[in-house]
Coordinates of C-alpha atoms in Angstrom, one line a residue:
Chain A
X1 CA 10.9 149.2 -141.2
X2 CA 7.6 151.1 -141.4
X3 CA 6.4 151.8 -144.9
X4 CA 4.4 154.9 -145.6
X5 CA 2.4 155.2 -148.8
X6 CA 2.4 158.9 -149.3
X7 CA -0.5 158.7 -151.8
X8 CA -2.6 157.2 -149.1
X9 CA -1.2 158.6 -145.9
X10 CA -0.1 162.0 -147.1
X11 CA 2.6 164.2 -145.5
X12 CA 0.9 163.7 -142.1
X13 CA 1.6 160.0 -142.4
X14 CA 5.3 160.7 -142.7
X15 CA 5.3 163.2 -139.8
X16 CA 3.9 160.6 -137.5
X17 CA 6.9 158.4 -138.0
X18 CA 9.6 160.8 -138.8
X19 CA 11.8 160.1 -135.8
X20 CA 11.9 156.4 -136.9
X21 CA 13.4 154.6 -139.8
X22 CA 10.8 154.6 -142.5
X23 CA 10.4 153.9 -146.2
X24 CA 8.2 156.4 -148.1
X25 CA 6.7 155.1 -151.4
X26 CA 4.7 156.5 -154.3
X27 CA 6.1 160.0 -154.2
X28 CA 4.8 162.2 -157.0
X29 CA 5.4 165.9 -156.4
X30 CA 4.5 166.1 -152.7
X31 CA 6.3 169.1 -151.2
X32 CA 8.1 169.6 -148.0
X33 CA 8.9 166.0 -147.2
X34 CA 11.2 165.9 -144.2
X35 CA 10.8 169.6 -143.6
X36 CA 12.3 170.4 -140.2
X37 CA 12.9 166.8 -139.4
X38 CA 15.2 166.4 -136.4
X39 CA 15.9 162.6 -136.2
X40 CA 15.1 159.5 -138.0
X41 CA 16.1 157.9 -141.3
X42 CA 13.9 158.2 -144.4
X43 CA 14.1 156.2 -147.6
X44 CA 12.2 157.8 -150.5
X45 CA 11.0 156.2 -153.7
X46 CA 9.4 158.1 -156.5
X47 CA 9.8 161.8 -157.4
X48 CA 9.4 163.9 -154.3
X49 CA 8.2 167.5 -154.8
X50 CA 9.9 170.8 -154.2
X51 CA 11.7 171.7 -151.0
X52 CA 12.4 168.2 -149.7
X53 CA 14.6 168.4 -146.6
X54 CA 14.0 172.1 -146.2
X55 CA 15.0 173.3 -142.7
X56 CA 16.3 169.7 -142.1
X57 CA 17.6 169.7 -138.5
X58 CA 19.1 166.2 -138.3
X59 CA 18.6 162.6 -139.4
X60 CA 19.1 161.3 -142.9
X61 CA 17.0 161.3 -146.0
X62 CA 17.9 159.0 -148.9
X63 CA 16.2 159.5 -152.2
X64 CA 16.3 156.8 -154.8
X65 CA 15.7 159.0 -157.8
X66 CA 15.8 162.7 -158.6
X67 CA 14.7 165.6 -156.5
X68 CA 13.0 168.7 -157.8
X69 CA 13.7 172.4 -157.0
X70 CA 14.7 173.9 -153.7
X71 CA 15.9 170.7 -152.0
X72 CA 17.7 171.2 -148.7
X73 CA 16.5 174.9 -148.6
X74 CA 17.9 176.5 -145.4
X75 CA 19.0 173.1 -144.0
X76 CA 20.6 173.1 -140.6
X77 CA 22.0 169.6 -140.0
X78 CA 21.7 166.0 -141.1
X79 CA 22.1 164.3 -144.5
X80 CA 20.3 164.5 -147.8
X81 CA 21.6 161.9 -150.2
X82 CA 20.1 161.8 -153.7
X83 CA 20.9 158.8 -156.0
X84 CA 19.9 160.9 -159.0
X85 CA 20.0 164.6 -160.0
X86 CA 18.7 167.7 -158.3
X87 CA 16.6 170.6 -159.8
X88 CA 17.4 174.3 -159.4
X89 CA 18.2 176.2 -156.2
X90 CA 19.6 173.2 -154.3
X91 CA 20.8 173.9 -150.8
X92 CA 19.9 177.6 -150.9
X93 CA 21.0 179.3 -147.7
X94 CA 22.1 176.0 -146.2
X95 CA 23.5 176.4 -142.7
X96 CA 24.9 173.0 -141.8
X97 CA 24.8 169.3 -142.6
X98 CA 25.6 167.4 -145.8
X99 CA 23.9 167.2 -149.2
X100 CA 25.2 164.6 -151.6
X101 CA 23.9 164.4 -155.1
X102 CA 25.0 161.4 -157.2
X103 CA 24.1 163.1 -160.5
X104 CA 23.8 166.7 -161.7
X105 CA 22.6 169.8 -159.9
X106 CA 20.6 172.5 -161.8
X107 CA 21.1 176.2 -161.7
X108 CA 21.9 178.1 -158.5
X109 CA 23.2 175.2 -156.4
X110 CA 24.6 176.3 -153.0
X111 CA 23.6 179.9 -153.3
X112 CA 24.3 181.7 -150.0
X113 CA 25.5 178.6 -148.2
X114 CA 27.0 179.5 -144.8
X115 CA 29.2 178.3 -142.0
X116 CA 29.2 179.3 -138.3
X117 CA 31.6 178.1 -135.6
X118 CA 31.4 174.3 -135.7
X119 CA 28.7 174.2 -138.3
X120 CA 29.8 173.9 -141.9
X121 CA 27.6 173.2 -144.9
X122 CA 28.9 170.5 -147.2
X123 CA 27.5 170.0 -150.7
X124 CA 29.0 167.3 -152.9
X125 CA 27.8 166.9 -156.5
X126 CA 28.8 163.8 -158.5
X127 CA 27.9 165.3 -161.9
X128 CA 28.0 168.8 -163.2
X129 CA 26.0 171.9 -162.3
X130 CA 24.2 174.7 -164.0
X131 CA 25.1 178.4 -163.8
X132 CA 25.4 180.4 -160.6
X133 CA 27.0 177.6 -158.5
X134 CA 27.8 179.0 -155.1
X135 CA 26.6 182.5 -155.8
X136 CA 27.1 184.7 -152.8
X137 CA 28.7 181.8 -151.0
X138 CA 29.2 182.9 -147.3
X139 CA 30.8 179.7 -146.0
X140 CA 31.0 175.9 -146.3
X141 CA 32.4 173.7 -148.9
X142 CA 31.1 172.7 -152.3
X143 CA 32.7 169.9 -154.3
X144 CA 31.8 169.1 -157.9
X145 CA 33.2 165.9 -159.2
X146 CA 32.0 165.7 -162.9
X147 CA 32.4 161.9 -162.7
X148 CA 31.1 161.5 -166.3
X149 CA 33.9 163.8 -167.5
X150 CA 31.6 166.1 -169.4
X151 CA 32.6 169.4 -170.9
X152 CA 32.0 172.4 -168.7
X153 CA 31.9 171.3 -165.1
X154 CA 29.7 174.3 -164.2
X155 CA 27.7 176.8 -166.1
X156 CA 28.3 180.6 -166.1
X157 CA 29.0 182.8 -163.1
X158 CA 30.3 180.2 -160.8
X159 CA 30.9 181.8 -157.4
X160 CA 29.8 185.2 -158.4
X161 CA 29.7 187.4 -155.3
X162 CA 31.1 184.8 -153.0
X163 CA 33.0 186.1 -150.0
X164 CA 33.8 183.1 -147.9
X165 CA 33.8 179.3 -148.2
X166 CA 35.4 177.2 -151.0
X167 CA 34.3 175.6 -154.2
X168 CA 36.4 172.6 -155.2
X169 CA 36.1 171.5 -158.8
X170 CA 37.6 168.2 -160.1
X171 CA 39.0 169.8 -163.2
X172 CA 42.1 171.5 -164.5
X173 CA 40.3 174.3 -166.3
X174 CA 38.8 177.3 -164.5
X175 CA 35.0 177.7 -165.1
X176 CA 33.9 180.0 -167.9
X177 CA 33.1 183.6 -167.2
X178 CA 34.7 183.5 -163.8
X179 CA 34.6 186.9 -162.0
X180 CA 37.8 188.8 -161.5
X181 CA 36.8 189.1 -157.9
X182 CA 37.6 185.4 -157.4
X183 CA 40.9 183.5 -157.4
X184 CA 41.5 180.0 -158.5
X185 CA 44.3 177.7 -157.3
X186 CA 45.3 174.1 -157.7
X187 CA 44.7 172.1 -154.6
X188 CA 47.8 170.8 -152.8
X189 CA 48.4 167.4 -151.2
X190 CA 47.8 168.5 -147.7
X191 CA 44.4 170.2 -148.4
X192 CA 43.5 167.2 -150.6
X193 CA 44.1 164.8 -147.7
X194 CA 42.6 166.9 -144.9
X195 CA 39.6 168.4 -146.7
X196 CA 38.7 166.7 -149.9
X197 CA 39.5 163.0 -149.3
X198 CA 37.4 162.6 -146.2
X199 CA 34.3 164.2 -147.7
X200 CA 34.6 162.5 -151.1
X201 CA 35.2 159.1 -149.4
X202 CA 32.0 159.6 -147.3
X203 CA 30.1 160.6 -150.5
X204 CA 31.4 157.6 -152.3
X205 CA 30.5 155.2 -149.5
X206 CA 26.9 156.5 -149.5
X207 CA 26.5 155.7 -153.2
X208 CA 28.7 152.6 -153.2
X209 CA 31.2 154.3 -155.6
X210 CA 34.9 153.9 -155.7
X211 CA 36.4 156.7 -153.7
X212 CA 39.7 156.3 -155.5
X213 CA 37.9 156.9 -158.8
X214 CA 36.1 159.9 -157.5
X215 CA 39.4 161.4 -156.3
X216 CA 41.3 160.8 -159.6
X217 CA 42.8 163.8 -161.2
X218 CA 43.4 167.3 -160.0
X219 CA 41.2 169.6 -158.1
X220 CA 40.9 173.3 -158.4
X221 CA 39.7 175.6 -155.7
X222 CA 37.7 178.7 -156.3
X223 CA 37.7 181.3 -153.5
X224 CA 36.9 185.0 -153.0
X225 CA 39.8 187.4 -153.5
X226 CA 40.0 188.8 -150.0
X227 CA 42.0 191.8 -151.3
X228 CA 38.9 193.1 -153.0
X229 CA 36.2 194.6 -150.9
X230 CA 32.8 192.9 -150.2
X231 CA 30.9 195.7 -151.8
X232 CA 32.6 195.2 -155.1
X233 CA 31.7 191.5 -155.2
X234 CA 28.2 191.9 -156.5
X235 CA 29.2 191.5 -160.1
X236 CA 27.1 193.3 -162.8
X237 CA 25.7 190.9 -165.4
Chain B
X1 CA -0.6 179.8 -136.9
X2 CA 0.1 177.3 -139.7
X3 CA 3.7 176.7 -140.7
X4 CA 5.1 176.9 -144.1
X5 CA 4.3 173.6 -145.8
X6 CA 0.9 173.4 -144.1
X7 CA -0.4 176.2 -146.3
X8 CA -0.3 176.8 -150.0
X9 CA 2.8 178.7 -151.0
X10 CA 3.0 180.7 -154.2
X11 CA 5.1 178.9 -156.9
X12 CA 4.2 181.0 -159.8
X13 CA 2.2 178.9 -162.4
X14 CA 2.6 175.5 -163.9
X15 CA 3.1 174.5 -167.5
X16 CA 3.0 171.2 -169.2
X17 CA 3.2 169.9 -172.8
X18 CA 3.0 166.6 -174.6
X19 CA 4.1 166.3 -178.3
X20 CA 3.7 163.1 -180.4
X21 CA 6.4 163.4 -183.1
X22 CA 4.8 160.5 -185.0
X23 CA 1.6 162.5 -185.3
X24 CA -0.3 160.0 -183.2
X25 CA -3.4 161.7 -181.7
X26 CA -4.1 161.3 -178.0
X27 CA -7.0 162.5 -175.9
X28 CA -6.7 165.5 -173.6
X29 CA -6.9 163.1 -170.6
X30 CA -3.1 162.8 -170.4
X31 CA -2.4 166.6 -170.3
X32 CA -5.1 167.0 -167.7
X33 CA -3.5 164.4 -165.5
X34 CA -0.1 166.0 -165.9
X35 CA -1.1 169.5 -165.0
X36 CA -3.2 168.3 -162.1
X37 CA -0.1 167.0 -160.3
X38 CA 1.0 170.7 -160.1
X39 CA -2.3 171.8 -158.5
X40 CA -0.4 173.8 -155.8
X41 CA 1.4 175.9 -158.4
X42 CA -2.0 177.5 -159.4
X43 CA -4.5 179.3 -157.2
X44 CA -7.7 178.8 -159.2
X45 CA -7.5 182.1 -161.1
X46 CA -6.8 180.6 -164.5
X47 CA -6.2 177.4 -166.3
X48 CA -6.2 176.4 -170.0
X49 CA -5.2 174.0 -172.7
X50 CA -4.2 174.2 -176.4
X51 CA -4.7 171.2 -178.6
X52 CA -3.3 170.6 -182.1
X53 CA -4.8 168.2 -184.7
X54 CA -8.2 168.3 -182.9
X55 CA -10.3 169.4 -185.8
X56 CA -9.2 167.1 -188.7
X57 CA -12.7 167.4 -190.4
X58 CA -12.2 171.2 -190.6
X59 CA -8.4 171.3 -191.0
X60 CA -8.5 173.8 -193.9
X61 CA -10.6 176.3 -192.0
X62 CA -9.7 178.8 -189.3
X63 CA -11.3 177.6 -186.0
X64 CA -12.3 180.6 -184.0
X65 CA -13.0 180.3 -180.3
X66 CA -14.7 183.4 -179.0
X67 CA -15.8 184.6 -175.6
X68 CA -18.7 187.0 -175.5
X69 CA -19.9 189.1 -172.6
X70 CA -23.4 189.5 -174.1
X71 CA -25.6 188.6 -177.0
X72 CA -25.1 192.1 -178.3
X73 CA -21.4 191.5 -178.6
X74 CA -22.0 188.2 -180.3
X75 CA -24.4 189.7 -182.8
X76 CA -22.0 192.5 -183.6
X77 CA -19.1 190.1 -184.0
X78 CA -21.1 187.7 -186.2
X79 CA -22.1 190.6 -188.5
X80 CA -18.4 191.6 -188.6
X81 CA -17.4 188.0 -189.5
X82 CA -20.2 187.6 -192.1
X83 CA -18.8 190.5 -194.1
X84 CA -15.3 189.1 -194.2
X85 CA -15.5 185.3 -193.9
X86 CA -17.4 182.3 -195.2
X87 CA -18.7 180.7 -192.0
X88 CA -19.2 177.1 -192.7
X89 CA -20.0 176.0 -189.2
X90 CA -20.9 177.8 -185.9
X91 CA -21.9 176.4 -182.6
X92 CA -21.5 176.9 -178.9
X93 CA -18.5 175.0 -177.6
X94 CA -19.8 172.0 -175.7
X95 CA -19.2 172.4 -171.9
X96 CA -19.9 170.3 -168.9
X97 CA -21.4 172.4 -166.1
X98 CA -19.4 172.2 -162.9
X99 CA -19.6 174.1 -159.7
X100 CA -15.8 174.7 -159.9
X101 CA -16.2 177.0 -162.9
X102 CA -18.4 180.0 -162.5
X103 CA -19.4 183.1 -164.4
X104 CA -18.7 181.7 -167.8
X105 CA -19.1 184.0 -170.8
X106 CA -20.9 182.9 -173.9
X107 CA -18.4 180.6 -175.6
X108 CA -18.7 180.1 -179.4
X109 CA -16.8 178.3 -182.1
X110 CA -16.8 179.2 -185.8
X111 CA -15.0 177.4 -188.7
X112 CA -14.3 180.1 -191.3
X113 CA -12.4 180.9 -194.4
X114 CA -11.8 184.4 -195.8
X115 CA -14.3 185.5 -198.5
X116 CA -12.3 185.1 -201.7
X117 CA -13.2 188.6 -203.2
X118 CA -12.5 190.3 -199.8
X119 CA -9.2 188.5 -199.5
X120 CA -8.2 189.5 -203.1
X121 CA -9.2 193.1 -202.5
X122 CA -7.2 193.2 -199.3
X123 CA -4.0 192.1 -201.2
X124 CA -3.0 190.2 -198.0
X125 CA -2.3 186.6 -197.6
X126 CA -5.0 184.7 -195.7
X127 CA -3.1 184.5 -192.4
X128 CA -2.5 188.2 -192.3
X129 CA -6.1 188.9 -193.4
X130 CA -7.4 186.7 -190.6
X131 CA -5.0 187.9 -187.9
X132 CA -5.9 191.5 -188.6
X133 CA -9.6 190.7 -188.4
X134 CA -9.1 189.0 -185.1
X135 CA -7.0 191.8 -183.6
X136 CA -9.8 194.2 -184.8
X137 CA -12.5 192.2 -183.0
X138 CA -10.5 192.1 -179.8
X139 CA -9.7 195.8 -180.1
X140 CA -13.0 197.3 -181.2
X141 CA -16.0 195.1 -180.4
X142 CA -16.9 195.6 -176.7
X143 CA -17.2 192.3 -174.8
X144 CA -15.9 190.1 -177.6
X145 CA -12.5 188.2 -177.3
X146 CA -11.2 185.9 -179.9
X147 CA -9.1 183.5 -177.8
X148 CA -8.0 181.1 -180.6
X149 CA -8.0 181.4 -184.4
X150 CA -5.7 178.8 -185.9
X151 CA -6.4 175.9 -188.2
X152 CA -6.9 172.4 -186.8
X153 CA -6.2 173.6 -183.3
X154 CA -7.9 175.3 -180.4
X155 CA -7.5 177.0 -177.1
X156 CA -9.7 176.1 -174.1
X157 CA -9.3 178.4 -171.1
X158 CA -11.2 179.7 -168.1
X159 CA -11.0 181.0 -164.6
X160 CA -10.4 178.0 -162.4
X161 CA -7.9 175.2 -161.6
X162 CA -6.7 173.6 -164.8
X163 CA -8.1 170.2 -164.0
X164 CA -11.6 171.8 -163.5
X165 CA -11.2 173.7 -166.8
X166 CA -10.4 170.4 -168.5
X167 CA -13.6 168.9 -167.1
X168 CA -15.6 172.0 -168.1
X169 CA -14.5 171.9 -171.7
X170 CA -14.7 168.1 -171.9
X171 CA -11.1 168.1 -173.0
X172 CA -11.0 164.3 -172.8
X173 CA -13.3 164.2 -175.9
X174 CA -10.7 165.9 -178.1
X175 CA -7.8 164.1 -179.7
X176 CA -4.6 165.9 -180.8
X177 CA -0.9 165.2 -181.5
X178 CA 0.2 168.1 -179.4
X179 CA -1.1 169.5 -176.1
X180 CA 0.0 172.3 -173.8
X181 CA -1.5 173.3 -170.5
X182 CA -1.3 176.0 -167.9
X183 CA -2.2 176.5 -164.3
X184 CA -2.2 180.1 -163.3
X185 CA -1.1 181.9 -160.2
X186 CA -1.5 185.6 -161.2
X187 CA 0.7 187.9 -159.1
X188 CA 0.2 191.3 -160.6
X189 CA -2.5 191.1 -163.2
X190 CA -6.2 190.2 -162.9
X191 CA -7.5 186.6 -163.1
X192 CA -10.1 186.7 -165.8
X193 CA -11.3 184.5 -168.6
X194 CA -9.6 186.0 -171.6
X195 CA -6.5 186.6 -169.5
X196 CA -5.9 182.9 -168.8
X197 CA -3.3 181.0 -170.8
X198 CA -2.7 179.9 -173.5
X199 CA -2.5 183.1 -175.5
X200 CA -2.9 182.6 -179.2
X201 CA -2.7 184.2 -182.6
X202 CA -3.4 182.1 -185.6
X203 CA -1.8 178.7 -184.9
X204 CA 0.7 180.1 -182.4
X205 CA 0.0 179.6 -178.7
X206 CA 2.1 180.4 -175.6
X207 CA 1.8 179.2 -172.0
X208 CA 4.1 180.9 -169.6
X209 CA 5.4 180.6 -166.1
X210 CA 7.0 183.8 -164.9
X211 CA 6.8 187.5 -165.2
X212 CA 8.1 189.8 -167.9
X213 CA 9.8 192.9 -166.5
X214 CA 10.3 194.2 -170.0
X215 CA 6.6 194.0 -170.8
X216 CA 6.0 197.7 -171.5
X217 CA 9.0 198.0 -173.8
X218 CA 8.0 194.9 -175.6
X219 CA 4.4 196.0 -175.9
X220 CA 5.3 199.4 -177.3
X221 CA 7.5 197.6 -179.9
X222 CA 4.9 195.1 -181.1
X223 CA 2.1 197.7 -181.2
X224 CA 4.2 199.6 -183.8
X225 CA 3.6 196.6 -186.1
X226 CA -0.2 196.5 -185.8
X227 CA -0.7 194.3 -182.8
X228 CA -2.8 195.4 -179.9
X229 CA -2.2 194.2 -176.3
X230 CA -5.6 194.3 -174.6
X231 CA -5.9 191.1 -172.6
X232 CA -4.3 192.7 -169.5
X233 CA -1.4 190.3 -168.9
X234 CA 2.2 190.1 -169.9
X235 CA 2.2 186.8 -171.7
X236 CA 0.1 188.1 -174.5
X237 CA 3.1 190.1 -175.8
X238 CA 5.2 187.0 -176.2
X239 CA 2.7 185.6 -178.6
X240 CA 2.7 188.7 -180.7
X241 CA 6.5 188.9 -180.7
X242 CA 6.9 185.4 -181.9
X243 CA 4.2 185.9 -184.5
X244 CA 6.0 189.0 -185.8
X245 CA 9.4 187.4 -185.8
X246 CA 8.4 184.1 -187.4
X247 CA 5.6 185.1 -189.8
X248 CA 6.6 188.6 -190.7
X249 CA 10.4 188.6 -190.4
X250 CA 10.8 184.9 -191.4
X251 CA 13.0 184.0 -188.4
X252 CA 13.2 180.4 -187.3
X253 CA 12.1 179.6 -183.8
X254 CA 15.7 178.9 -182.8
X255 CA 16.6 182.4 -184.1
X256 CA 13.6 183.8 -182.1
X257 CA 15.1 182.2 -179.0
X258 CA 18.3 184.1 -179.7
X259 CA 16.2 187.3 -179.8
X260 CA 13.9 186.9 -176.8
X261 CA 16.4 185.0 -174.6
X262 CA 19.5 186.5 -176.2
X263 CA 22.9 185.4 -174.9
X264 CA 24.8 187.9 -172.8
X265 CA 27.2 190.2 -174.6
X266 CA 30.0 188.5 -172.7
X267 CA 28.9 185.1 -174.0
X268 CA 28.7 186.4 -177.5
X269 CA 32.1 187.9 -177.2
X270 CA 33.5 184.6 -176.1
X271 CA 32.0 182.7 -179.0
X272 CA 34.8 181.3 -181.1
X273 CA 33.1 181.0 -184.4
X274 CA 33.1 184.4 -186.0
X275 CA 30.0 183.9 -188.2
X276 CA 28.1 182.7 -185.2
X277 CA 29.3 185.7 -183.1
X278 CA 28.2 188.1 -185.9
X279 CA 24.9 186.4 -186.2
X280 CA 24.2 186.6 -182.5
X281 CA 25.3 190.2 -182.4
X282 CA 23.0 191.0 -185.3
X283 CA 20.0 189.4 -183.6
X284 CA 20.6 191.4 -180.4
X285 CA 21.1 194.7 -182.3
X286 CA 18.4 194.3 -184.9
X287 CA 15.6 193.1 -182.6
X288 CA 16.7 194.6 -179.3
X289 CA 13.1 195.7 -178.4
X290 CA 12.0 192.1 -178.4
X291 CA 14.5 190.9 -175.7
X292 CA 12.4 189.6 -172.9
X293 CA 13.8 190.2 -169.4
X294 CA 12.5 188.7 -166.2
X295 CA 11.9 185.1 -165.3
X296 CA 10.1 182.9 -167.8
X297 CA 9.7 179.3 -168.9
X298 CA 7.4 179.0 -171.9
X299 CA 5.9 176.4 -174.2
X300 CA 5.2 177.6 -177.7
X301 CA 2.8 175.5 -179.7
X302 CA 2.4 175.7 -183.4
X303 CA 1.1 173.6 -186.2
X304 CA 3.4 170.6 -186.4
X305 CA 5.7 171.5 -183.5
X306 CA 6.4 172.8 -180.0
X307 CA 9.2 174.9 -178.5
X308 CA 10.2 175.0 -174.9
X309 CA 12.4 177.9 -173.7
X310 CA 13.7 179.3 -170.5
X311 CA 15.0 182.8 -169.8
X312 CA 18.7 182.9 -170.1
X313 CA 19.2 182.9 -166.3
X314 CA 16.8 180.0 -165.9
X315 CA 14.8 181.7 -163.2
X316 CA 11.8 179.3 -163.7
X317 CA 11.9 175.6 -163.7
X318 CA 11.6 173.5 -166.9
X319 CA 12.0 169.8 -167.3
X320 CA 12.0 167.8 -170.6
X321 CA 11.7 164.1 -171.3
X322 CA 11.4 161.7 -174.2
X323 CA 9.9 158.2 -174.5
X324 CA 9.9 156.8 -178.0
X325 CA 8.2 159.2 -180.3
X326 CA 6.7 161.3 -177.5
X327 CA 8.3 164.4 -175.9
X328 CA 7.2 165.9 -172.6
X329 CA 7.8 169.3 -171.0
X330 CA 6.8 170.4 -167.6
X331 CA 7.5 172.7 -164.7
X332 CA 8.1 169.7 -162.5
X333 CA 9.4 166.2 -163.2
X334 CA 6.5 164.7 -161.2
X335 CA 4.1 166.0 -163.8
X336 CA 5.9 164.0 -166.5
X337 CA 6.3 160.9 -164.3
X338 CA 2.6 160.7 -163.7
X339 CA 2.0 160.1 -167.3
X340 CA 5.3 158.4 -168.3
X341 CA 7.0 156.8 -165.3
X342 CA 9.9 155.4 -167.3
X343 CA 11.1 157.9 -169.8
X344 CA 14.1 157.1 -172.1
X345 CA 15.7 160.4 -171.2
X346 CA 14.9 163.2 -168.8
X347 CA 16.7 166.5 -168.6
X348 CA 16.6 170.1 -167.6
X349 CA 17.2 172.4 -170.6
X350 CA 19.7 175.2 -170.0
X351 CA 18.7 178.8 -169.7
X352 CA 18.1 180.3 -173.2
X353 CA 18.4 176.9 -174.8
X354 CA 15.4 176.3 -177.1
X355 CA 14.2 172.7 -177.3
X356 CA 12.2 172.5 -180.5
X357 CA 10.3 169.4 -181.6
X358 CA 8.4 168.9 -184.8
X359 CA 6.4 166.1 -186.5
X360 CA 8.7 163.6 -188.0
X361 CA 7.3 164.3 -191.5
X362 CA 7.3 168.1 -191.2
X363 CA 9.9 170.6 -192.0
X364 CA 11.0 172.6 -189.0
X365 CA 9.6 176.1 -188.4

């Protein structure tokens, strides 16, 4: 596997090989790694900068640490797997592909994620998230597992303004300050098997976790209340 | 046409801080290294540093760092100071000439203490006496700007990238237990020397990433209490708000965080503890003009401590880390990893949650 030292070769050194399988070492805040990548597999060591995997169009990026803000911004396809935590504004406007975060996500994860025909954005977070998870969600699936069983699986204003898509939370308690324009329901067996189990099993396999443990307990779904009009969904703070 | 990623994109400023809880003094080299990683968050229109514990030989004297446009403004300011303070040392601040920093003003440093009879006649304590004098210089002497006036601390700022500002001021030659730094990307106010961060009054300094949409309401409020906002940028007002709330109203910094980044009314209403609910309500009602709206992450330096605070919606990034006795804050994790690659703990403080660190032997502020 080709090794690219980003301190020496820079972003251009990555771009030369981005359709191959490469290992990128020495990352320290360099932005836009994997931006628009279509193929290839990238293993990243260090702390990559903002907007990693932005506009990602295919291929896979594995990060052995944390990612900063705006990871997977407007991502189209492919996989971003982070074996640590993510900063704020993760997967903003994501249009397809999978984003797996082993640890926590910051504020505003999955804002304005979308789905279109056969494209469905998938965001799975192993830890907890900050406020505004899935704000204005327009499609796709967000799953938050809270594997460390901490209090408050999300922050405030989860799903505010969402009008499509589903947020699945591995909890029995609805998030705090949930808008009255949203509905919550317990996930049934059929939905568990057809939707959640395949995604969580895939997530677990990427990080060598026990899928059974990740699936333990009950899941709650948060969705838009379709009986209330779109225009009312922009909740006042 | 260059694509996004091939050109510099606005990220709205960088902040960084290092605090040694054991009082160990470190050179400015580390803070320079940290802020340099976030070069792209600045655009060369401002950079600066605040160091605490840097003047141990003069720790009982106010250290004034002053910018002058001309010799005339210097002479007038020195006459003003002579009438009110005992000046025990004055000199130009040593700088290293570099092509990256241009159009420098005259930069002078004075170590002073209030003249005893003047202080007694004023019936003020020495902090109030000194702060009023500094506000008066900034307000009434044309071309003179006091950019720092605390004890055993100093602000070093300029127009330029922060790493170049560090070289200009020879920041590596100073040693302090606490450092903050700022890289500026001004969006709607001018980039000029006195308008760079940190902003300071007495020992309080503020570096800020963000934009205060409530600036004018906040400015009107602090100006009712004798402050004067004349440095042409929004961050200045945060400094005066915090000085007013801590020094004049006696609030703790944690209480200040409940004023400037107050919880939502809905959050207060959902607070189970009645005393806490009443306290938070009181803060919002009593000091409503000091609520700061808009995105911000700030580092507040003060003698013996540092506070990191985000706006309540966390609209700007802020990362914290600890390693042994040292605490780090930064806009980006990479800026911490460059100086401490294996922290004991790294986390992102929640919006509105103040992280306050103090020297291990100091009482909290």
